[in-house]
Amino acid sequence: MTCSEILESAASVRALVIGDICLDRWCTYDPALAEPSRETGIPRCAVTETVCTPGAGGTVASNLKSLGAGRVSVIGGIGNDGAGQDLREALDRASIESNLLLEWPGRQTFTYTKLINSETGVEDLPRVDFVNSEPLDPAHEHALVGTSWDSLEEFNVVIVADQAETAHGGAVTDNVRKNICGVVAKCPGAVFVADSRRRVEHFRNVIATPNESEAAAACRRAFGVVDYARLHRLIGGPATVVTVGERGAWLIDDEGERLLPPPQGVRAVDPCGAGDSLSAGFALALAAGAGTEAALRFGIIVAAVTVGKQGTGKATAEEVLELAATTEPGG
């Protein structure tokens, strides 16, 4: 299945992203205004412009919609705060359904605040992240599981975004993960993909898409040695994908292991969000009817488009087709 054929079928894709849906806050600051605080003497970071976009699982959802998916919805939790409202508005601007987001009082909205130097256009100050480190309230967890179960049958691809890097505080708890993995067999027509930063070895019956360091860490925790094929057998899904940055991605399935390279001549501007965009393209292609290898090649092209942009960029169908024309047979 070619990239063109995948994109022609994209409107049939009904995608659900479950898990950590966060807010990316892009703050441009002017270093010329960094005069010391009169109270503390500490130089201030003078933000002059702020742009809000969906982050983490929201980045996956944004790429799905940008590629032409017919329906994209998210399930997760937000706080009763300004960042939560900003996230809803950012999702709405991207035409992503936010009605299934749950409001969790007492918790803050998962937010990445990135500080961009107005003189250079570069993110050069420490990021300010708003994270939760306490275990999810059982009532909130129960509501998330119930919402997920009630909604799954409406979608033909489900992507789990387990983005939290803290031991606790993320939306994908042990119970949420077990419930999602347990329902896979009951949805034979749907594709299930999981992107987990710290817990990939605990997923079952899904296509996992860790990056190289995440996969290696998962192997060491599970077996004491790095063995991608063994990790794939442990998870038990149709395939496992291990992304390796500028080298492309490993596809591990019943046919063995093979490395699929990225397109030649792509200049990487910013790798931020590359894994999310690859997961989005890969999942969309699978739901559109592509085989695993064709779907991963499509996902790699999507990621190659986004790394050529500053920030967590989105790939459009037109951009994917333009790059695919230089890489696919006959292009």
Short mmCIF file of C-alpha atoms in Angstrom, two decimals:
data_model
loop_
_atom_site.label_atom_id
_atom_site.label_comp_id
_atom_site.label_asym_id
_atom_site.label_seq_id
_atom_site.Cartn_x
_atom_site.Cartn_y
_atom_site.Cartn_z
CA MET A 1 0.00 0.00 0.00
CA THR A 2 1.51 3.32 -1.06
CA CYS A 3 1.45 6.59 0.87
CA SER A 4 -1.09 7.93 -1.61
CA GLU A 5 -3.38 4.94 -1.07
CA ILE A 6 -3.05 5.25 2.71
CA LEU A 7 -3.97 8.94 2.62
CA GLU A 8 -6.90 8.25 0.30
CA SER A 9 -8.27 5.90 2.98
CA ALA A 10 -7.50 8.20 5.91
CA ALA A 11 -11.06 9.51 6.13
CA SER A 12 -12.17 6.02 7.22
CA VAL A 13 -9.92 6.19 10.28
CA ARG A 14 -11.66 6.78 13.61
CA ALA A 15 -8.89 7.28 16.15
CA LEU A 16 -8.96 7.40 19.94
CA VAL A 17 -5.93 8.54 21.95
CA ILE A 18 -6.08 7.47 25.61
CA GLY A 19 -3.76 8.61 28.38
CA ASP A 20 -1.58 11.62 29.01
CA ILE A 21 -3.06 14.47 27.01
CA CYS A 22 -1.03 17.50 27.95
CA LEU A 23 -0.62 21.16 27.07
CA ASP A 24 2.46 22.41 25.24
CA ARG A 25 2.98 26.07 26.09
CA TRP A 26 5.51 27.75 23.78
CA CYS A 27 6.71 30.95 25.45
CA THR A 28 8.88 33.41 23.53
CA TYR A 29 11.01 35.54 25.84
CA ASP A 30 13.06 38.66 25.20
CA PRO A 31 16.54 38.39 26.77
CA ALA A 32 16.91 42.16 26.51
CA LEU A 33 14.20 42.50 29.14
CA ALA A 34 15.88 40.20 31.67
CA GLU A 35 16.54 42.85 34.27
CA PRO A 36 16.97 41.65 37.87
CA SER A 37 13.93 41.43 40.10
CA ARG A 38 13.78 44.33 42.53
CA GLU A 39 12.74 41.96 45.31
CA THR A 40 15.17 39.06 44.84
CA GLY A 41 17.83 40.24 42.42
CA ILE A 42 17.20 37.17 40.26
CA PRO A 43 17.02 38.01 36.51
CA ARG A 44 13.53 37.64 35.17
CA CYS A 45 12.52 35.70 32.08
CA ALA A 46 10.32 38.21 30.25
CA VAL A 47 7.79 36.28 28.15
CA THR A 48 6.39 38.38 25.33
CA GLU A 49 4.30 35.81 23.46
CA THR A 50 2.64 32.48 24.28
CA VAL A 51 1.27 29.85 21.88
CA CYS A 52 -0.58 26.79 23.20
CA THR A 53 -0.81 23.46 21.36
CA PRO A 54 -1.84 19.92 22.37
CA GLY A 55 1.12 17.93 23.68
CA ALA A 56 2.08 14.31 24.50
CA GLY A 57 -0.95 12.26 23.40
CA GLY A 58 -2.31 15.53 22.04
CA THR A 59 0.62 15.68 19.60
CA VAL A 60 -0.33 12.21 18.35
CA ALA A 61 -3.94 13.35 17.95
CA SER A 62 -2.90 16.53 16.12
CA ASN A 63 -0.86 14.55 13.60
CA LEU A 64 -3.70 12.10 13.03
CA LYS A 65 -6.05 14.95 12.25
CA SER A 66 -3.51 16.77 10.08
CA LEU A 67 -3.05 13.59 8.02
CA GLY A 68 -6.78 13.45 7.31
CA ALA A 69 -8.18 10.99 9.86
CA GLY A 70 -11.97 11.18 9.72
CA ARG A 71 -12.42 11.37 13.47
CA VAL A 72 -9.96 11.93 16.30
CA SER A 73 -10.89 11.96 19.98
CA VAL A 74 -8.92 11.98 23.23
CA ILE A 75 -9.54 10.52 26.67
CA GLY A 76 -7.53 11.71 29.66
CA GLY A 77 -7.69 14.00 32.65
CA ILE A 78 -7.16 17.72 33.10
CA GLY A 79 -7.16 19.97 36.11
CA ASN A 80 -9.73 22.60 36.97
CA ASP A 81 -7.26 25.31 35.98
CA GLY A 82 -6.37 27.75 33.23
CA ALA A 83 -4.06 25.26 31.55
CA GLY A 84 -6.95 22.83 31.26
CA GLN A 85 -9.05 25.45 29.51
CA ASP A 86 -6.13 26.31 27.24
CA LEU A 87 -5.79 22.62 26.37
CA ARG A 88 -9.47 22.26 25.49
CA GLU A 89 -9.24 25.31 23.25
CA ALA A 90 -6.08 24.02 21.57
CA LEU A 91 -7.76 20.68 20.87
CA ASP A 92 -10.83 22.41 19.49
CA ARG A 93 -8.69 24.54 17.16
CA ALA A 94 -7.17 21.31 15.83
CA SER A 95 -10.65 19.78 15.32
CA ILE A 96 -9.93 17.09 17.90
CA GLU A 97 -12.87 15.95 20.03
CA SER A 98 -12.29 16.90 23.66
CA ASN A 99 -15.68 15.99 25.13
CA LEU A 100 -14.28 12.80 26.68
CA LEU A 101 -11.62 14.65 28.69
CA LEU A 102 -12.30 14.28 32.40
CA GLU A 103 -11.85 17.14 34.83
CA TRP A 104 -9.99 16.05 37.94
CA PRO A 105 -10.26 18.60 40.78
CA GLY A 106 -7.18 18.81 42.96
CA ARG A 107 -4.77 17.96 40.14
CA GLN A 108 -3.01 20.30 37.76
CA THR A 109 -3.12 19.94 34.01
CA PHE A 110 -0.03 18.14 32.71
CA THR A 111 1.85 21.02 30.99
CA TYR A 112 5.18 21.49 29.24
CA THR A 113 6.32 25.13 29.20
CA LYS A 114 9.08 25.77 26.68
CA LEU A 115 11.08 29.00 26.66
CA ILE A 116 12.18 30.26 23.25
CA ASN A 117 14.76 33.02 22.85
CA SER A 118 13.27 35.74 20.62
CA GLU A 119 16.72 36.70 19.31
CA THR A 120 17.74 33.21 18.18
CA GLY A 121 14.48 31.26 17.93
CA VAL A 122 16.08 28.54 20.05
CA GLU A 123 14.72 26.91 23.21
CA ASP A 124 17.66 27.66 25.49
CA LEU A 125 16.34 27.88 29.05
CA PRO A 126 15.27 25.00 31.33
CA ARG A 127 11.75 23.84 30.57
CA VAL A 128 9.09 24.43 33.21
CA ASP A 129 6.89 21.33 33.49
CA PHE A 130 3.72 21.02 35.54
CA VAL A 131 3.46 17.35 36.50
CA ASN A 132 1.56 15.25 39.01
CA SER A 133 3.53 12.85 41.20
CA GLU A 134 0.82 11.54 43.51
CA PRO A 135 -1.15 8.39 42.61
CA LEU A 136 -4.34 8.98 40.69
CA ASP A 137 -7.43 9.12 42.90
CA PRO A 138 -9.31 5.76 42.62
CA ALA A 139 -12.51 7.61 41.68
CA HIS A 140 -10.71 9.39 38.84
CA GLU A 141 -9.14 6.12 37.70
CA HIS A 142 -12.53 4.39 37.74
CA ALA A 143 -14.06 7.20 35.68
CA LEU A 144 -11.24 7.00 33.13
CA VAL A 145 -11.61 3.23 32.75
CA GLY A 146 -15.39 3.53 32.42
CA THR A 147 -15.16 6.26 29.81
CA SER A 148 -12.64 4.22 27.83
CA TRP A 149 -14.77 1.05 27.88
CA ASP A 150 -17.90 2.95 26.85
CA SER A 151 -16.13 4.54 23.88
CA LEU A 152 -13.84 1.88 22.41
CA GLU A 153 -16.35 0.33 20.03
CA GLU A 154 -16.72 3.64 18.18
CA PHE A 155 -13.10 3.60 16.94
CA ASN A 156 -10.97 1.45 14.64
CA VAL A 157 -7.60 2.52 16.09
CA VAL A 158 -6.69 3.12 19.73
CA ILE A 159 -3.38 4.70 20.75
CA VAL A 160 -2.28 4.61 24.38
CA ALA A 161 -0.10 7.60 25.31
CA ASP A 162 1.75 6.67 28.51
CA GLN A 163 3.93 9.77 28.54
CA ALA A 164 4.40 10.41 32.26
CA GLU A 165 8.00 9.97 33.39
CA THR A 166 7.13 9.98 37.09
CA ALA A 167 6.45 6.72 38.94
CA HIS A 168 2.94 7.95 39.73
CA GLY A 169 0.70 10.73 38.53
CA GLY A 170 0.11 9.77 34.91
CA ALA A 171 -3.26 8.82 33.47
CA VAL A 172 -2.15 5.30 32.42
CA THR A 173 -2.11 3.54 35.78
CA ASP A 174 -1.64 -0.22 36.21
CA ASN A 175 -5.41 -0.67 36.29
CA VAL A 176 -6.03 1.51 33.24
CA ARG A 177 -3.33 -0.33 31.29
CA LYS A 178 -4.65 -3.76 32.24
CA ASN A 179 -8.18 -2.80 31.25
CA ILE A 180 -7.10 -1.47 27.87
CA CYS A 181 -4.92 -4.50 27.13
CA GLY A 182 -7.66 -6.82 28.30
CA VAL A 183 -10.18 -5.46 25.82
CA VAL A 184 -7.94 -5.93 22.75
CA ALA A 185 -9.26 -9.44 22.06
CA LYS A 186 -12.83 -8.11 22.19
CA CYS A 187 -12.11 -5.59 19.42
CA PRO A 188 -10.67 -7.76 16.62
CA GLY A 189 -11.30 -5.09 13.99
CA ALA A 190 -9.36 -2.39 15.81
CA VAL A 191 -5.65 -1.57 15.90
CA PHE A 192 -4.07 -0.99 19.33
CA VAL A 193 -0.78 0.89 19.60
CA ALA A 194 1.00 1.81 22.84
CA ASP A 195 3.68 4.45 23.32
CA SER A 196 5.14 4.20 26.82
CA ARG A 197 8.22 5.98 28.13
CA ARG A 198 8.82 3.98 31.32
CA ARG A 199 6.51 0.96 31.36
CA VAL A 200 6.44 -0.58 27.90
CA GLU A 201 7.27 -4.10 29.17
CA HIS A 202 4.01 -4.16 31.13
CA PHE A 203 1.77 -3.82 28.05
CA ARG A 204 0.21 -6.89 26.46
CA ASN A 205 -1.32 -7.74 23.08
CA VAL A 206 -0.62 -4.31 21.54
CA ILE A 207 1.88 -2.90 19.06
CA ALA A 208 4.41 -1.08 21.21
CA THR A 209 6.48 1.79 19.76
CA PRO A 210 9.28 2.66 22.23
CA ASN A 211 12.39 4.51 21.21
CA GLU A 212 15.81 2.89 21.46
CA SER A 213 16.61 3.97 25.02
CA GLU A 214 13.10 3.16 26.27
CA ALA A 215 13.21 -0.32 24.70
CA ALA A 216 16.68 -1.03 26.07
CA ALA A 217 15.65 0.06 29.57
CA ALA A 218 12.52 -2.08 29.37
CA CYS A 219 14.58 -5.12 28.32
CA ARG A 220 17.00 -4.64 31.21
CA ARG A 221 14.17 -4.33 33.71
CA ALA A 222 12.45 -7.44 32.34
CA PHE A 223 15.39 -9.72 31.43
CA GLY A 224 18.63 -8.06 32.42
CA VAL A 225 19.81 -7.89 28.80
CA VAL A 226 18.78 -5.95 25.68
CA ASP A 227 16.79 -8.29 23.44
CA TYR A 228 14.13 -6.66 21.26
CA ALA A 229 12.79 -9.98 19.95
CA ARG A 230 12.27 -11.20 23.50
CA LEU A 231 10.56 -7.93 24.42
CA HIS A 232 8.25 -8.40 21.44
CA ARG A 233 7.37 -11.92 22.56
CA LEU A 234 6.71 -10.69 26.09
CA ILE A 235 4.31 -7.97 24.93
CA GLY A 236 2.64 -10.39 22.55
CA GLY A 237 1.21 -7.99 19.97
CA PRO A 238 1.39 -8.38 16.17
CA ALA A 239 4.63 -6.40 16.05
CA THR A 240 6.96 -4.18 18.05
CA VAL A 241 8.55 -1.02 16.67
CA VAL A 242 11.74 0.47 18.12
CA THR A 243 12.57 3.92 16.78
CA VAL A 244 16.25 4.78 16.45
CA GLY A 245 16.25 8.46 15.50
CA GLU A 246 18.06 9.37 12.30
CA ARG A 247 18.63 5.65 11.56
CA GLY A 248 14.91 4.96 11.17
CA ALA A 249 13.07 2.23 13.07
CA TRP A 250 13.32 -1.47 13.81
CA LEU A 251 10.32 -3.62 12.98
CA ILE A 252 10.15 -6.81 15.02
CA ASP A 253 7.48 -9.40 14.23
CA ASP A 254 7.10 -13.11 13.44
CA GLU A 255 9.24 -12.62 10.33
CA GLY A 256 12.22 -11.41 12.37
CA GLU A 257 13.88 -8.05 12.84
CA ARG A 258 14.64 -5.49 10.13
CA LEU A 259 15.70 -1.88 10.17
CA LEU A 260 13.66 0.46 7.99
CA PRO A 261 15.70 3.57 7.12
CA PRO A 262 14.44 7.14 6.90
CA PRO A 263 14.26 9.08 3.62
CA GLN A 264 17.59 10.38 2.36
CA GLY A 265 18.47 14.05 2.46
CA VAL A 266 16.08 15.11 5.23
CA ARG A 267 17.53 17.88 7.38
CA ALA A 268 16.54 17.55 11.03
CA VAL A 269 15.65 20.90 12.57
CA ASP A 270 14.02 19.71 15.79
CA PRO A 271 13.52 16.04 16.83
CA CYS A 272 10.93 17.02 19.46
CA GLY A 273 7.74 15.02 18.89
CA ALA A 274 9.25 12.76 16.22
CA GLY A 275 8.17 9.60 18.05
CA ASP A 276 4.62 10.92 18.48
CA SER A 277 4.34 11.77 14.79
CA LEU A 278 5.73 8.36 13.77
CA SER A 279 3.22 6.61 16.05
CA ALA A 280 0.40 8.68 14.56
CA GLY A 281 1.35 7.94 10.98
CA PHE A 282 1.98 4.27 11.70
CA ALA A 283 -1.36 3.84 13.49
CA LEU A 284 -3.29 5.73 10.82
CA ALA A 285 -1.78 3.59 8.07
CA LEU A 286 -2.61 0.35 9.90
CA ALA A 287 -6.21 1.48 10.42
CA ALA A 288 -6.38 2.46 6.75
CA GLY A 289 -5.52 -1.13 5.79
CA ALA A 290 -1.76 -1.07 5.23
CA GLY A 291 0.41 -4.00 6.20
CA THR A 292 2.80 -3.56 9.12
CA GLU A 293 5.89 -2.80 7.05
CA ALA A 294 4.12 -0.39 4.69
CA ALA A 295 2.52 1.30 7.69
CA LEU A 296 5.88 1.77 9.42
CA ARG A 297 7.46 3.17 6.26
CA PHE A 298 4.59 5.66 6.14
CA GLY A 299 5.11 6.54 9.82
CA ILE A 300 8.83 7.10 9.21
CA ILE A 301 8.03 9.52 6.38
CA VAL A 302 5.58 11.39 8.62
CA ALA A 303 8.28 11.71 11.29
CA ALA A 304 10.79 12.88 8.68
CA VAL A 305 8.44 15.71 7.74
CA THR A 306 7.95 16.83 11.33
CA VAL A 307 11.63 16.83 12.33
CA GLY A 308 12.17 19.38 9.57
CA LYS A 309 10.07 21.86 11.54
CA GLN A 310 10.71 23.78 14.74
CA GLY A 311 8.83 22.42 17.76
CA THR A 312 6.41 19.49 17.77
CA GLY A 313 5.34 19.98 14.18
CA LYS A 314 2.50 18.35 12.28
CA ALA A 315 2.76 16.66 8.91
CA THR A 316 0.13 17.36 6.27
CA ALA A 317 -0.95 14.92 3.58
CA GLU A 318 0.61 17.17 0.94
CA GLU A 319 3.98 17.22 2.71
CA VAL A 320 3.97 13.44 3.12
CA LEU A 321 3.16 12.90 -0.56
CA GLU A 322 5.93 15.31 -1.61
CA LEU A 323 8.54 13.46 0.46
CA ALA A 324 7.17 10.03 -0.49
CA ALA A 325 7.57 10.92 -4.16
CA THR A 326 11.33 10.90 -3.63
CA THR A 327 11.42 7.62 -1.72
CA GLU A 328 8.74 5.23 -2.99
CA PRO A 329 9.38 3.04 -6.05
CA GLY A 330 8.45 4.99 -9.14
CA GLY A 331 8.64 8.28 -7.19
#
